[in-house]
XYZ file of C-alpha atoms in Angstrom:
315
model
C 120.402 12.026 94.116
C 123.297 11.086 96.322
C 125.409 13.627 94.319
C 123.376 16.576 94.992
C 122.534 15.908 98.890
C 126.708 15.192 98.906
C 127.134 18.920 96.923
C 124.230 20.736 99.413
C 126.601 19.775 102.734
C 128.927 22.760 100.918
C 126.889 25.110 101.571
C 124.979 23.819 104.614
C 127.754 22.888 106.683
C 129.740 26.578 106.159
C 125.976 28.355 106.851
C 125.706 26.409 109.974
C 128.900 26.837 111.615
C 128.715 30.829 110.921
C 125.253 30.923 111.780
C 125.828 29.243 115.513
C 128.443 31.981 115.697
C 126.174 34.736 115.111
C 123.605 32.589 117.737
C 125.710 32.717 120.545
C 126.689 36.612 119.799
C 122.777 37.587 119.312
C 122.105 35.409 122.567
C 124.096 37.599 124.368
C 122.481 40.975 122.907
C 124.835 41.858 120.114
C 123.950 42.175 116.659
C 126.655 40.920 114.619
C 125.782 41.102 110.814
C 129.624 41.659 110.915
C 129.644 37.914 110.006
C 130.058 38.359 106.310
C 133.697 40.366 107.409
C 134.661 37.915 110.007
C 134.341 34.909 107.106
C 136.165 37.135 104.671
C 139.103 37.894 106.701
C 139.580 34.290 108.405
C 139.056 33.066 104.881
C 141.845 35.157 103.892
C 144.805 34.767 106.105
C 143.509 30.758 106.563
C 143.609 29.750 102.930
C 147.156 32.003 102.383
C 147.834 29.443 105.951
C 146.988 26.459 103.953
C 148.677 27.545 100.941
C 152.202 28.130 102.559
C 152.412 24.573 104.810
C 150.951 22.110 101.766
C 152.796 19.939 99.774
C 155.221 19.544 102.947
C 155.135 16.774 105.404
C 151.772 17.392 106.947
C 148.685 14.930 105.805
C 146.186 16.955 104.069
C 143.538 16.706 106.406
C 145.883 18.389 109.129
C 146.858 21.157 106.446
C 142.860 21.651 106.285
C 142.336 21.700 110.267
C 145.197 24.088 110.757
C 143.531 26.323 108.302
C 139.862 26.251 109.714
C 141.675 27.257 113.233
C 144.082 30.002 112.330
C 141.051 30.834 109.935
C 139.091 30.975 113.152
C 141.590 32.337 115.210
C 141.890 35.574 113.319
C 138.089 35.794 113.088
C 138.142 35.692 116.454
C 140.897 38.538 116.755
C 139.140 40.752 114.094
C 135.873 40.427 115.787
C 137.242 41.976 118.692
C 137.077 45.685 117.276
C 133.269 45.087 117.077
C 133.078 43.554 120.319
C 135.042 46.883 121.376
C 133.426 49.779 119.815
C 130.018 48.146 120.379
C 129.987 46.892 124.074
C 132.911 49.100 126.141
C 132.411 52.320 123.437
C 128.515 51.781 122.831
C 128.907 52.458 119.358
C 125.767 51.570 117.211
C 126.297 47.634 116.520
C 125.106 47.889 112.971
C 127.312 50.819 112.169
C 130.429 49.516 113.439
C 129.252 45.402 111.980
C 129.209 47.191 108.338
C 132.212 49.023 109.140
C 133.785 45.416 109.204
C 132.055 44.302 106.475
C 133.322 46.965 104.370
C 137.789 47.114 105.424
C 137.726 43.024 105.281
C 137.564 42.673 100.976
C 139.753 45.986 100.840
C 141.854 44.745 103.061
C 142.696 41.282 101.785
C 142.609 42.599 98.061
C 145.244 45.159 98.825
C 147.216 42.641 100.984
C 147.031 39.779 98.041
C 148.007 42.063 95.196
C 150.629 43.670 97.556
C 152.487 40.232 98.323
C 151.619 38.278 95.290
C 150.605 40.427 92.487
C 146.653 39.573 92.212
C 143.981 38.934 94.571
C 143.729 35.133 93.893
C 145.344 32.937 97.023
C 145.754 30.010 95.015
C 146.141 26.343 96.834
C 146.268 22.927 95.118
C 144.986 20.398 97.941
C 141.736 18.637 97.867
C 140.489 18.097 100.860
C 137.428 15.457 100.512
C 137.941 12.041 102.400
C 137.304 9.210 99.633
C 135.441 6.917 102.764
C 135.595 6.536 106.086
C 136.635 3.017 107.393
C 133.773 0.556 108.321
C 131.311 3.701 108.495
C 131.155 3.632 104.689
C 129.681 0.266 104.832
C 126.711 0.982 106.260
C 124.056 0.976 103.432
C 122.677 4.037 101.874
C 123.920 6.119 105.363
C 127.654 5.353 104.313
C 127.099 6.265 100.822
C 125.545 9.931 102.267
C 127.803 10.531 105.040
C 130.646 8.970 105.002
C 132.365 8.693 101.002
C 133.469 11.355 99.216
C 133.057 13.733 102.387
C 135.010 16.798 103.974
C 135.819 16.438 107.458
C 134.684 20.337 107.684
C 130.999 18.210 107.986
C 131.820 16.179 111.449
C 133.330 19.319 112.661
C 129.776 21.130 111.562
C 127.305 18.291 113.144
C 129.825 18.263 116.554
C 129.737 21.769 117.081
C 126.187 21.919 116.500
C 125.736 19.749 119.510
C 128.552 21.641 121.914
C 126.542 25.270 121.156
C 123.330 23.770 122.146
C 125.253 21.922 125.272
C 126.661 25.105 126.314
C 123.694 27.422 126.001
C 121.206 25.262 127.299
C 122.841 22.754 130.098
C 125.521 24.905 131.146
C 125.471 27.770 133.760
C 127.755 29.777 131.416
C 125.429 29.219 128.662
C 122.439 30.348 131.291
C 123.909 33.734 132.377
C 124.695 34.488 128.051
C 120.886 33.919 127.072
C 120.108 35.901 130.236
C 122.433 39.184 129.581
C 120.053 39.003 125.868
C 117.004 38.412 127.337
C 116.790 41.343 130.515
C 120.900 42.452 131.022
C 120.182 44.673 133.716
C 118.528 41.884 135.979
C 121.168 39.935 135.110
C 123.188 42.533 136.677
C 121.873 43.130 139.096
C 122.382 38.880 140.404
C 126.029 40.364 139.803
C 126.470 38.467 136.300
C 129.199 40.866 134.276
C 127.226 41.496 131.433
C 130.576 43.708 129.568
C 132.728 40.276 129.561
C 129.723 37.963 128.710
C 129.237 40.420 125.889
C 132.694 40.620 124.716
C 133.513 36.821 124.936
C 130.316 35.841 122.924
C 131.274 38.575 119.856
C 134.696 36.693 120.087
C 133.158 33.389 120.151
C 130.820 34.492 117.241
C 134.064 35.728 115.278
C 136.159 32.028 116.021
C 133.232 30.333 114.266
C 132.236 32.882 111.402
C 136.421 32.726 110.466
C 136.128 29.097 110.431
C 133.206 28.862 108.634
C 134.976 31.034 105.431
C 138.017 28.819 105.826
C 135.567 26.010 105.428
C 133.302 27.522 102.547
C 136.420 28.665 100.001
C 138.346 25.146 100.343
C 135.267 22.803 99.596
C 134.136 25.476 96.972
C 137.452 26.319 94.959
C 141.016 26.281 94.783
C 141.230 29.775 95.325
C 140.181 32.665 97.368
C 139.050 35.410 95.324
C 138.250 37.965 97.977
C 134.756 36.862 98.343
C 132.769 34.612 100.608
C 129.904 34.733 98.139
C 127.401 36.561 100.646
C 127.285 33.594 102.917
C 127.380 36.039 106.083
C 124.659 37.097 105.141
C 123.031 34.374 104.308
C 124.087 32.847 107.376
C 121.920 36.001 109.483
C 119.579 35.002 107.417
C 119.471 31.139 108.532
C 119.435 32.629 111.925
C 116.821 34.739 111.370
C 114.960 31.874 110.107
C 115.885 29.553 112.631
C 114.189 31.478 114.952
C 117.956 31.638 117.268
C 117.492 28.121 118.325
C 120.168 25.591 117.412
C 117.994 22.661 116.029
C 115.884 24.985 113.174
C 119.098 26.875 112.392
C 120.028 23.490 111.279
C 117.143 22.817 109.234
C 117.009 26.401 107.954
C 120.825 25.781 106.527
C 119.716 22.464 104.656
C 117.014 24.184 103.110
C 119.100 27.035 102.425
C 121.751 24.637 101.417
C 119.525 22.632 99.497
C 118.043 25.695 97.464
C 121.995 26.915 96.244
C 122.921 23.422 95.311
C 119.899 22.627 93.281
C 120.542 26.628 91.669
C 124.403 25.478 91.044
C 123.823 21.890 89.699
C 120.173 22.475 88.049
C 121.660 21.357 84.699
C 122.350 17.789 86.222
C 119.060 17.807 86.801
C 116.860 16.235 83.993
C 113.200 18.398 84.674
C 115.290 21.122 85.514
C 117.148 21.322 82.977
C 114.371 20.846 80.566
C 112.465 23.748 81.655
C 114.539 25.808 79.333
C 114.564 29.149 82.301
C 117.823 31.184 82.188
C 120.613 30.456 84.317
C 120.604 33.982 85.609
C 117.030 32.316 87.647
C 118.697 29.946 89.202
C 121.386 31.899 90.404
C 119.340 34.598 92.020
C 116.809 32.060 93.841
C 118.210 31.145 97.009
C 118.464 34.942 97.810
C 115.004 35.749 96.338
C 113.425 33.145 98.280
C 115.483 34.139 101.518
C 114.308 37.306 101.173
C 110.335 36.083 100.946
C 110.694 34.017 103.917
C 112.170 36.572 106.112
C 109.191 38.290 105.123
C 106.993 36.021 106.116
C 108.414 35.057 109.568
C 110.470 38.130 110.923
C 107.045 39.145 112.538
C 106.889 35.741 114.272
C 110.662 35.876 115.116
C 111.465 35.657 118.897
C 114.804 37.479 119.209
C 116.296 38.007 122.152
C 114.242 40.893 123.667
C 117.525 42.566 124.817
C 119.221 41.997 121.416
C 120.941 45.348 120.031
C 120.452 47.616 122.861
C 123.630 49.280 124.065
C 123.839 48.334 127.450
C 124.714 51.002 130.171
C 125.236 49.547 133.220
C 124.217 53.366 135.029
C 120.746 53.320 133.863
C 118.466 51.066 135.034
C-alpha cells in the first residue's frame, strides 16, 4: 500500500504544480489551456539541461533543481507569446493557447532529431532520495514521505502554500483575483490590469515548465516529446478544484490516485483478478475526468472576468 501512495505522488505532485500555474493565470482572467505546451517545451530544453551537466561534478539532486528551473524558466519565456497576443493584441485566448499547444511537440521533435538524430533526450540519473535524515524515522509518516522520495514533492507541498500566501494574504495577490473577478473596477482604483495580466500568464508558464521537467524525470529516462496529456489534465484538476488552492490539491490526489492505480493495477491482487483489459485501465483516469467535469462545471465558480479580452476604452 505504501508502494502505490509512493507511485501516485508522480503524478500528483507534477498535476499540482501545473495546475497552481494555470490558478494564478485564470485568477487574473486568462485562460491558459496553453499548459499542455508550456510543460512540453520546459520539459524539453530542461531534460536536454539535465542531460548535458550529469555525470560531472554536480550532486544529482542539484542536476535535478537546475533542470526544474531552466525547465521553468523557458516555460516562463514561451508563455510570453500567449501572454502577448492575448492581453496587449486581444487575440482569442483559446486560439492563440492551442496555437502553443500545437508548435511545442513540432518544435522539440524537429529540434531533437535535428541535433541528435531521434526525438528521444535520453538521461541516466535517478533522482529519488533513498531517506531523509531523522524524518524517515518517524513511524508510518517517514515510510510515506520521507524514503524513497523525489525532492520534486517538497518543492510541490511548499509552493502549494506560497500560491495560496500570495493570492490570499498579499496585496499583490488581492489586486490579481480582482483584475479576474470585475477588471474594469479594478481599473478604475488605478490597478494596471495589462501588467497584472501579463505577469500572471508568465507566472503560470514558470510553473507549468517546471511541472514537465518534474513529470518526465520521475516518469522515465527519456523525453519522448510528450507530457502524456498532463496539461490537460492539470485544467482539468483546476476545473475540479473549483480555482481554490486547497481542492486543487485534493483534486490532483484523486487524479493522481486514479493513474497510479490504472498504471500499477497488476500489483494489485482484486485488480488484477478481475481479468478487464489493460486498454480499461489505461483510459480511466480520462474517462472519469471527463464525467466529473460533467457533473460539476455547472457548479464551477470561475472567475467571472475569466477569458474576456479586456479593453481598457470600454467600460
Amino acid at each position: 500500500m505504501i508502494d502505490i501512495i509512493q507511485l501516485s505522488f508522480v503524478s500528483i505532485i507534477p498535476l499540482l504544480i501545473v495546475a497552481l500555474g494555470g490558478l494564478i493565470s485564470e485568477r487574473s482572467g486568462v485562460t491558459n489551456i496553453a499548459l499542455e505546451g508550456i510543460m512540453l517545451m520546459g520539459a524539453f530544453i530542461g531534460i536536454w539541461t539535465i542531460r548535458i551537466i550529469e555525470g560531472g561534478s554536480l550532486p544529482t539532486q542539484l542536476v535535478f533543481l537546475i533542470g526544474i528551473i531552466i525547465g521553468g524558466i523557458v516555460g516562463a519565456i514561451y508563455s510570453m507569446l500567449h501572454a502577448y497576443a492575448s492581453i496587449y493584441m486581444k487575440a482569442d485566448q483559446t486560439i492563440s493557447a492551442t496555437a502553443l499547444n500545437l508548435f511545442a511537440p513540432a518544435f522539440a521533435i524537429f529540434t531533437a532529431r535535428t541535433i541528435i538524430g531521434g526525438q528521444q533526450v535520453q538521461f541516466r540519473s535517478v533522482f529519488r532520495i533513498s531517506e531523509v535524515p531523522l524524518m524517515s524515522k518517524i513511524p508510518l509518516i517517514g515510510d510515506i514521505f520521507f524514503k524513497n522520495a523525489f525532492i520534486s514533492f517538497y518543492l510541490g507541498i511548499i509552493l502549494l502554500i506560497l500560491v495560496w500566501i500570495f493570492l490570499y494574504k498579499t496585496k499583490t495577490g488581492l489586486r490579481l483575483r480582482a483584475c479576474g473577478e470585475n477588471p474594469h473596477a479594478a481599473d478604475s482604483l488605478g490597478i494596471n490590469i495589462y501588467k497584472i495580466r501579463f505577469f500572471s500568464v508568465v507566472a503560470s508558464g514558470f510553473f507549468a515548465g517546471m511541472g514537465g521537467v518534474i513529470f518526465v524525470a520521475t516518469t522515465a529516462l527519456e523525453f519522448n516529446a510528450t507530457v502524456a496529456g498532463f496539461g490537460f489534465l492539470s485544467f482539468a484538476v483546476l476545473i475540479f478544484g473549483n480555482w481554490k488552492p486547497y481542492r486543487i490539491l485534493f483534486a490532483a490526489v484523486f487524479f493522481g490516485l486514479m493513474r497510479t492505480l490504472a498504471n500499477s493495477y497488476m500489483n494489485i491482487d482484486f485488480l488484477n483478478n478481475l481479468n478487464i483489459p489493460t486498454e480499461f485501465y489505461q483510459m480511466s483516469p480520462y474517462v472519469v475526468t471527463l464525467i466529473i467535469l460533467a457533473f460539476f462545471s455547472k457548479r464551477s465558480q470561475a472567475p467571472k472576468a475569466v477569458g474576456q479580452v479586456y479593453d481598457q476604452g470600454k467600460r
